[in-house]
């Protein structure tokens, strides 16, 4: 079956621009997670959705970052007024439910802010 | 501060050698996970350890959870080039949902 997919695979933008990153979770998975992975680091939690609602957004670094999941499936991570420090790989993962320890990761979107 | 400390950070070895990587913390965890991440891909879960002192084997990989549930190790026997990748340990922050906190990882290269 299809795994978690993320688009685009690569995104180059200029400082100050707005970007949207998309995640398609595994069908039937109610929990969806966004992480950011900088070079030489492990993934860092950003936000977690259970269904349509953001159950935990404590990892979002500031108010330039926002994510939605309006129908409980596809999610979009939105970054306003991008900064060079936002350059990283943005990973999405999904799981069957909130207490499920097995998360399935997508390949990530590599964001480069010039 | 890093909740999970992984060592070594980098490891470059020849095919057939054995190796051990470590994941240490001052915190006690209810469970700990190991992932492998290949270039251009997301992490893939290898194993979850739950019980202090637990040992799990996955082919040539042996995972151990410390008795005090603060640390873990991953041992690879007779490494192969296909083992090349970033090995990450992760533990849940707490609460009813499972949100893992990751270590920095050990980057392993196995040369043929």
Tab-separated table of C-alpha atoms in Angstrom:
chain	number	residue	atom	x	y	z
A	1	UNK	CA	0.000	0.000	0.000
A	2	UNK	CA	0.984	3.635	-0.341
A	3	UNK	CA	3.101	5.154	2.360
A	4	UNK	CA	3.249	8.740	3.554
A	5	UNK	CA	3.903	11.115	0.696
A	6	UNK	CA	5.160	14.684	0.841
A	7	UNK	CA	5.242	17.394	-1.776
A	8	UNK	CA	7.251	19.081	-3.013
A	9	UNK	CA	10.343	16.982	-2.451
A	10	UNK	CA	12.495	20.098	-2.702
A	11	UNK	CA	11.633	23.766	-2.325
A	12	UNK	CA	13.929	26.723	-2.850
A	13	UNK	CA	12.608	30.121	-1.848
A	14	UNK	CA	13.828	33.568	-1.010
A	15	UNK	CA	13.963	35.110	2.420
A	16	UNK	CA	10.646	36.707	3.284
A	17	UNK	CA	8.514	34.518	1.017
A	18	UNK	CA	5.607	32.274	2.021
A	19	UNK	CA	5.755	28.496	1.524
A	20	UNK	CA	3.343	25.601	1.894
A	21	UNK	CA	4.427	22.017	2.404
A	22	UNK	CA	1.959	19.185	1.903
A	23	UNK	CA	1.652	15.795	3.583
A	24	UNK	CA	-0.553	12.869	2.520
A	25	UNK	CA	-0.691	10.350	5.379
A	26	UNK	CA	-1.402	6.651	5.112
A	27	UNK	CA	-5.109	6.108	4.525
A	28	UNK	CA	-6.946	5.481	7.786
A	29	UNK	CA	-4.257	6.952	10.026
A	30	UNK	CA	-5.879	9.442	12.371
A	31	UNK	CA	-2.675	10.840	13.902
A	32	UNK	CA	-0.349	13.063	11.882
A	33	UNK	CA	2.927	14.636	12.960
A	34	UNK	CA	5.248	17.281	11.555
A	35	UNK	CA	8.952	17.358	12.385
A	36	UNK	CA	11.886	19.495	11.289
A	37	UNK	CA	15.332	18.000	10.810
A	38	UNK	CA	18.333	20.271	10.506
A	39	UNK	CA	21.673	19.067	9.212
A	40	UNK	CA	23.398	16.838	11.738
A	41	UNK	CA	20.374	16.669	14.026
A	42	UNK	CA	17.583	14.263	14.731
A	43	UNK	CA	13.986	15.175	13.857
A	44	UNK	CA	12.488	17.859	16.093
A	45	UNK	CA	8.774	17.753	16.848
A	46	UNK	CA	6.658	20.645	15.537
A	47	UNK	CA	2.964	19.772	15.738
A	48	UNK	CA	0.644	16.791	16.114
A	49	UNK	CA	-2.902	16.367	14.783
A	50	UNK	CA	-5.479	13.908	15.998
A	51	UNK	CA	-8.156	14.003	13.318
A	52	UNK	CA	-8.738	17.580	12.224
A	53	UNK	CA	-7.544	19.272	15.387
A	54	UNK	CA	-4.048	20.222	16.464
A	55	UNK	CA	-3.687	18.240	19.679
A	56	UNK	CA	-0.205	19.545	20.448
A	57	UNK	CA	1.491	22.480	18.712
A	58	UNK	CA	4.103	23.110	21.381
A	59	UNK	CA	6.964	22.462	18.965
A	60	UNK	CA	6.143	25.268	16.538
A	61	UNK	CA	9.075	27.694	16.897
A	62	UNK	CA	7.091	30.916	16.446
A	63	UNK	CA	3.914	32.368	14.943
A	64	UNK	CA	5.336	32.291	11.430
A	65	UNK	CA	4.642	28.560	11.423
A	66	UNK	CA	1.107	27.226	11.081
A	67	UNK	CA	-0.390	23.886	10.052
A	68	UNK	CA	-3.858	22.704	9.106
A	69	UNK	CA	-5.611	19.415	8.493
A	70	UNK	CA	-9.140	20.479	7.538
A	71	UNK	CA	-10.590	17.087	6.602
A	72	UNK	CA	-8.548	14.892	8.886
A	73	UNK	CA	-6.380	13.522	6.118
A	74	UNK	CA	-4.023	15.763	4.114
A	75	UNK	CA	-2.100	18.342	6.113
A	76	UNK	CA	-0.354	21.528	5.045
A	77	UNK	CA	2.479	23.183	6.949
A	78	UNK	CA	2.621	26.891	6.223
A	79	UNK	CA	5.621	29.136	6.858
A	80	UNK	CA	5.276	32.894	6.531
A	81	UNK	CA	8.114	35.394	6.029
A	82	UNK	CA	10.676	32.624	5.669
A	83	UNK	CA	14.118	33.103	7.173
A	84	UNK	CA	17.404	31.445	6.253
A	85	UNK	CA	17.280	29.585	9.555
A	86	UNK	CA	14.108	27.822	8.407
A	87	UNK	CA	16.189	25.818	5.926
A	88	UNK	CA	15.831	22.165	6.903
A	89	UNK	CA	14.112	18.922	5.960
A	90	UNK	CA	10.466	18.946	7.020
A	91	UNK	CA	9.235	15.445	7.796
A	92	UNK	CA	5.672	14.252	8.139
A	93	UNK	CA	4.638	11.037	9.876
A	94	UNK	CA	1.347	9.285	10.526
A	95	UNK	CA	0.141	6.573	12.857
A	96	UNK	CA	-3.061	4.621	13.407
A	97	UNK	CA	-3.887	6.504	16.573
A	98	UNK	CA	-2.510	8.834	19.226
A	99	UNK	CA	-1.016	6.200	21.485
A	100	UNK	CA	0.467	4.161	18.686
A	101	UNK	CA	4.234	4.026	18.957
A	102	UNK	CA	4.784	3.059	15.342
A	103	UNK	CA	4.975	6.159	13.208
A	104	UNK	CA	5.486	5.978	9.456
A	105	UNK	CA	7.542	8.783	8.019
A	106	UNK	CA	7.417	10.361	4.616
A	107	UNK	CA	10.595	11.169	2.650
A	108	UNK	CA	10.479	14.821	3.686
A	109	UNK	CA	10.539	18.174	1.934
A	110	UNK	CA	13.947	19.818	1.698
A	111	UNK	CA	13.450	23.544	2.152
A	112	UNK	CA	16.219	25.971	1.270
A	113	UNK	CA	15.734	29.646	2.048
A	114	UNK	CA	18.173	31.873	0.207
B	1	UNK	CA	19.852	20.549	26.007
B	2	UNK	CA	19.761	17.148	24.362
B	3	UNK	CA	17.496	14.716	26.208
B	4	UNK	CA	19.100	11.751	24.464
B	5	UNK	CA	22.849	11.648	23.890
B	6	UNK	CA	24.060	9.364	21.128
B	7	UNK	CA	27.614	8.188	20.594
B	8	UNK	CA	29.644	8.003	18.550
B	9	UNK	CA	28.383	10.750	16.268
B	10	UNK	CA	30.168	9.258	13.239
B	11	UNK	CA	31.405	5.762	12.502
B	12	UNK	CA	33.224	4.552	9.390
B	13	UNK	CA	34.068	0.865	9.239
B	14	UNK	CA	34.861	-1.956	6.828
B	15	UNK	CA	32.398	-4.626	5.807
B	16	UNK	CA	32.423	-7.520	8.241
B	17	UNK	CA	33.344	-5.516	11.336
B	18	UNK	CA	31.191	-5.354	14.449
B	19	UNK	CA	30.053	-2.111	16.046
B	20	UNK	CA	28.044	-0.742	18.935
B	21	UNK	CA	26.288	2.592	19.193
B	22	UNK	CA	24.913	4.065	22.377
B	23	UNK	CA	21.970	6.161	23.495
B	24	UNK	CA	22.170	7.658	26.980
B	25	UNK	CA	20.041	9.913	29.134
B	26	UNK	CA	19.633	11.016	32.723
B	27	UNK	CA	15.881	10.457	32.403
B	28	UNK	CA	13.946	7.239	32.851
B	29	UNK	CA	11.778	6.192	29.926
B	30	UNK	CA	8.822	3.869	29.675
B	31	UNK	CA	10.040	2.819	26.229
B	32	UNK	CA	12.742	3.659	23.739
B	33	UNK	CA	12.904	3.263	19.997
B	34	UNK	CA	15.631	2.863	17.389
B	35	UNK	CA	15.237	4.122	13.832
B	36	UNK	CA	17.392	3.972	10.724
B	37	UNK	CA	17.318	6.812	8.241
B	38	UNK	CA	18.835	6.565	4.776
B	39	UNK	CA	19.793	9.635	2.736
B	40	UNK	CA	16.764	11.334	1.213
B	41	UNK	CA	14.312	9.247	3.223
B	42	UNK	CA	12.434	9.518	6.487
B	43	UNK	CA	13.353	7.443	9.548
B	44	UNK	CA	12.156	3.834	9.633
B	45	UNK	CA	11.357	2.209	12.952
B	46	UNK	CA	13.589	-0.779	13.738
B	47	UNK	CA	12.529	-1.726	17.263
B	48	UNK	CA	10.802	-0.579	20.440
B	49	UNK	CA	12.185	-1.705	23.814
B	50	UNK	CA	10.001	-1.480	26.877
B	51	UNK	CA	11.353	-3.565	29.768
B	52	UNK	CA	14.558	-2.752	31.680
B	53	UNK	CA	17.257	-5.236	30.677
B	54	UNK	CA	15.333	-6.264	27.581
B	55	UNK	CA	17.291	-7.585	24.605
B	56	UNK	CA	15.790	-7.757	21.137
B	57	UNK	CA	17.369	-9.161	18.020
B	58	UNK	CA	16.623	-8.250	14.429
B	59	UNK	CA	18.824	-10.394	12.181
B	60	UNK	CA	22.357	-9.040	12.753
B	61	UNK	CA	21.155	-6.190	14.966
B	62	UNK	CA	20.922	-6.594	18.747
B	63	UNK	CA	19.173	-3.937	20.831
B	64	UNK	CA	19.454	-3.679	24.596
B	65	UNK	CA	17.543	-1.496	27.043
B	66	UNK	CA	19.417	-0.656	30.231
B	67	UNK	CA	18.233	-2.091	33.534
B	68	UNK	CA	17.348	1.390	34.770
B	69	UNK	CA	15.630	2.273	31.479
B	70	UNK	CA	17.878	5.292	30.985
B	71	UNK	CA	20.079	4.007	28.211
B	72	UNK	CA	20.186	1.662	25.271
B	73	UNK	CA	22.656	0.172	22.849
B	74	UNK	CA	22.546	-1.156	19.326
B	75	UNK	CA	25.096	-3.766	18.280
B	76	UNK	CA	25.589	-4.754	14.651
B	77	UNK	CA	27.417	-7.979	13.861
B	78	UNK	CA	29.326	-8.377	10.592
B	79	UNK	CA	28.263	-5.015	9.196
B	80	UNK	CA	27.335	-4.794	5.534
B	81	UNK	CA	27.237	-1.787	3.177
B	82	UNK	CA	23.449	-1.968	3.314
B	83	UNK	CA	23.652	-1.052	7.014
B	84	UNK	CA	24.913	2.408	6.063
B	85	UNK	CA	22.657	5.132	7.409
B	86	UNK	CA	21.792	7.369	10.320
B	87	UNK	CA	20.761	5.480	13.450
B	88	UNK	CA	18.467	7.445	15.715
B	89	UNK	CA	17.182	6.652	19.170
B	90	UNK	CA	13.951	8.211	20.386
B	91	UNK	CA	11.815	8.250	23.504
B	92	UNK	CA	8.366	9.591	24.213
B	93	UNK	CA	8.080	12.941	25.941
B	94	UNK	CA	5.170	11.825	28.131
B	95	UNK	CA	1.399	11.884	28.204
B	96	UNK	CA	-1.284	9.876	26.460
B	97	UNK	CA	-0.067	10.535	22.941
B	98	UNK	CA	3.216	9.206	21.657
B	99	UNK	CA	5.450	12.071	20.540
B	100	UNK	CA	9.070	10.938	20.342
B	101	UNK	CA	12.066	13.079	21.155
B	102	UNK	CA	15.038	12.091	19.013
B	103	UNK	CA	18.750	12.014	19.663
B	104	UNK	CA	21.170	13.504	17.125
B	105	UNK	CA	21.919	10.122	15.666
B	106	UNK	CA	24.980	8.071	14.768
B	107	UNK	CA	25.987	8.298	11.127
B	108	UNK	CA	27.339	4.903	10.038
B	109	UNK	CA	29.232	4.207	6.822
B	110	UNK	CA	30.163	0.625	5.979
B	111	UNK	CA	32.756	0.353	3.237
B	112	UNK	CA	32.754	-2.716	0.954
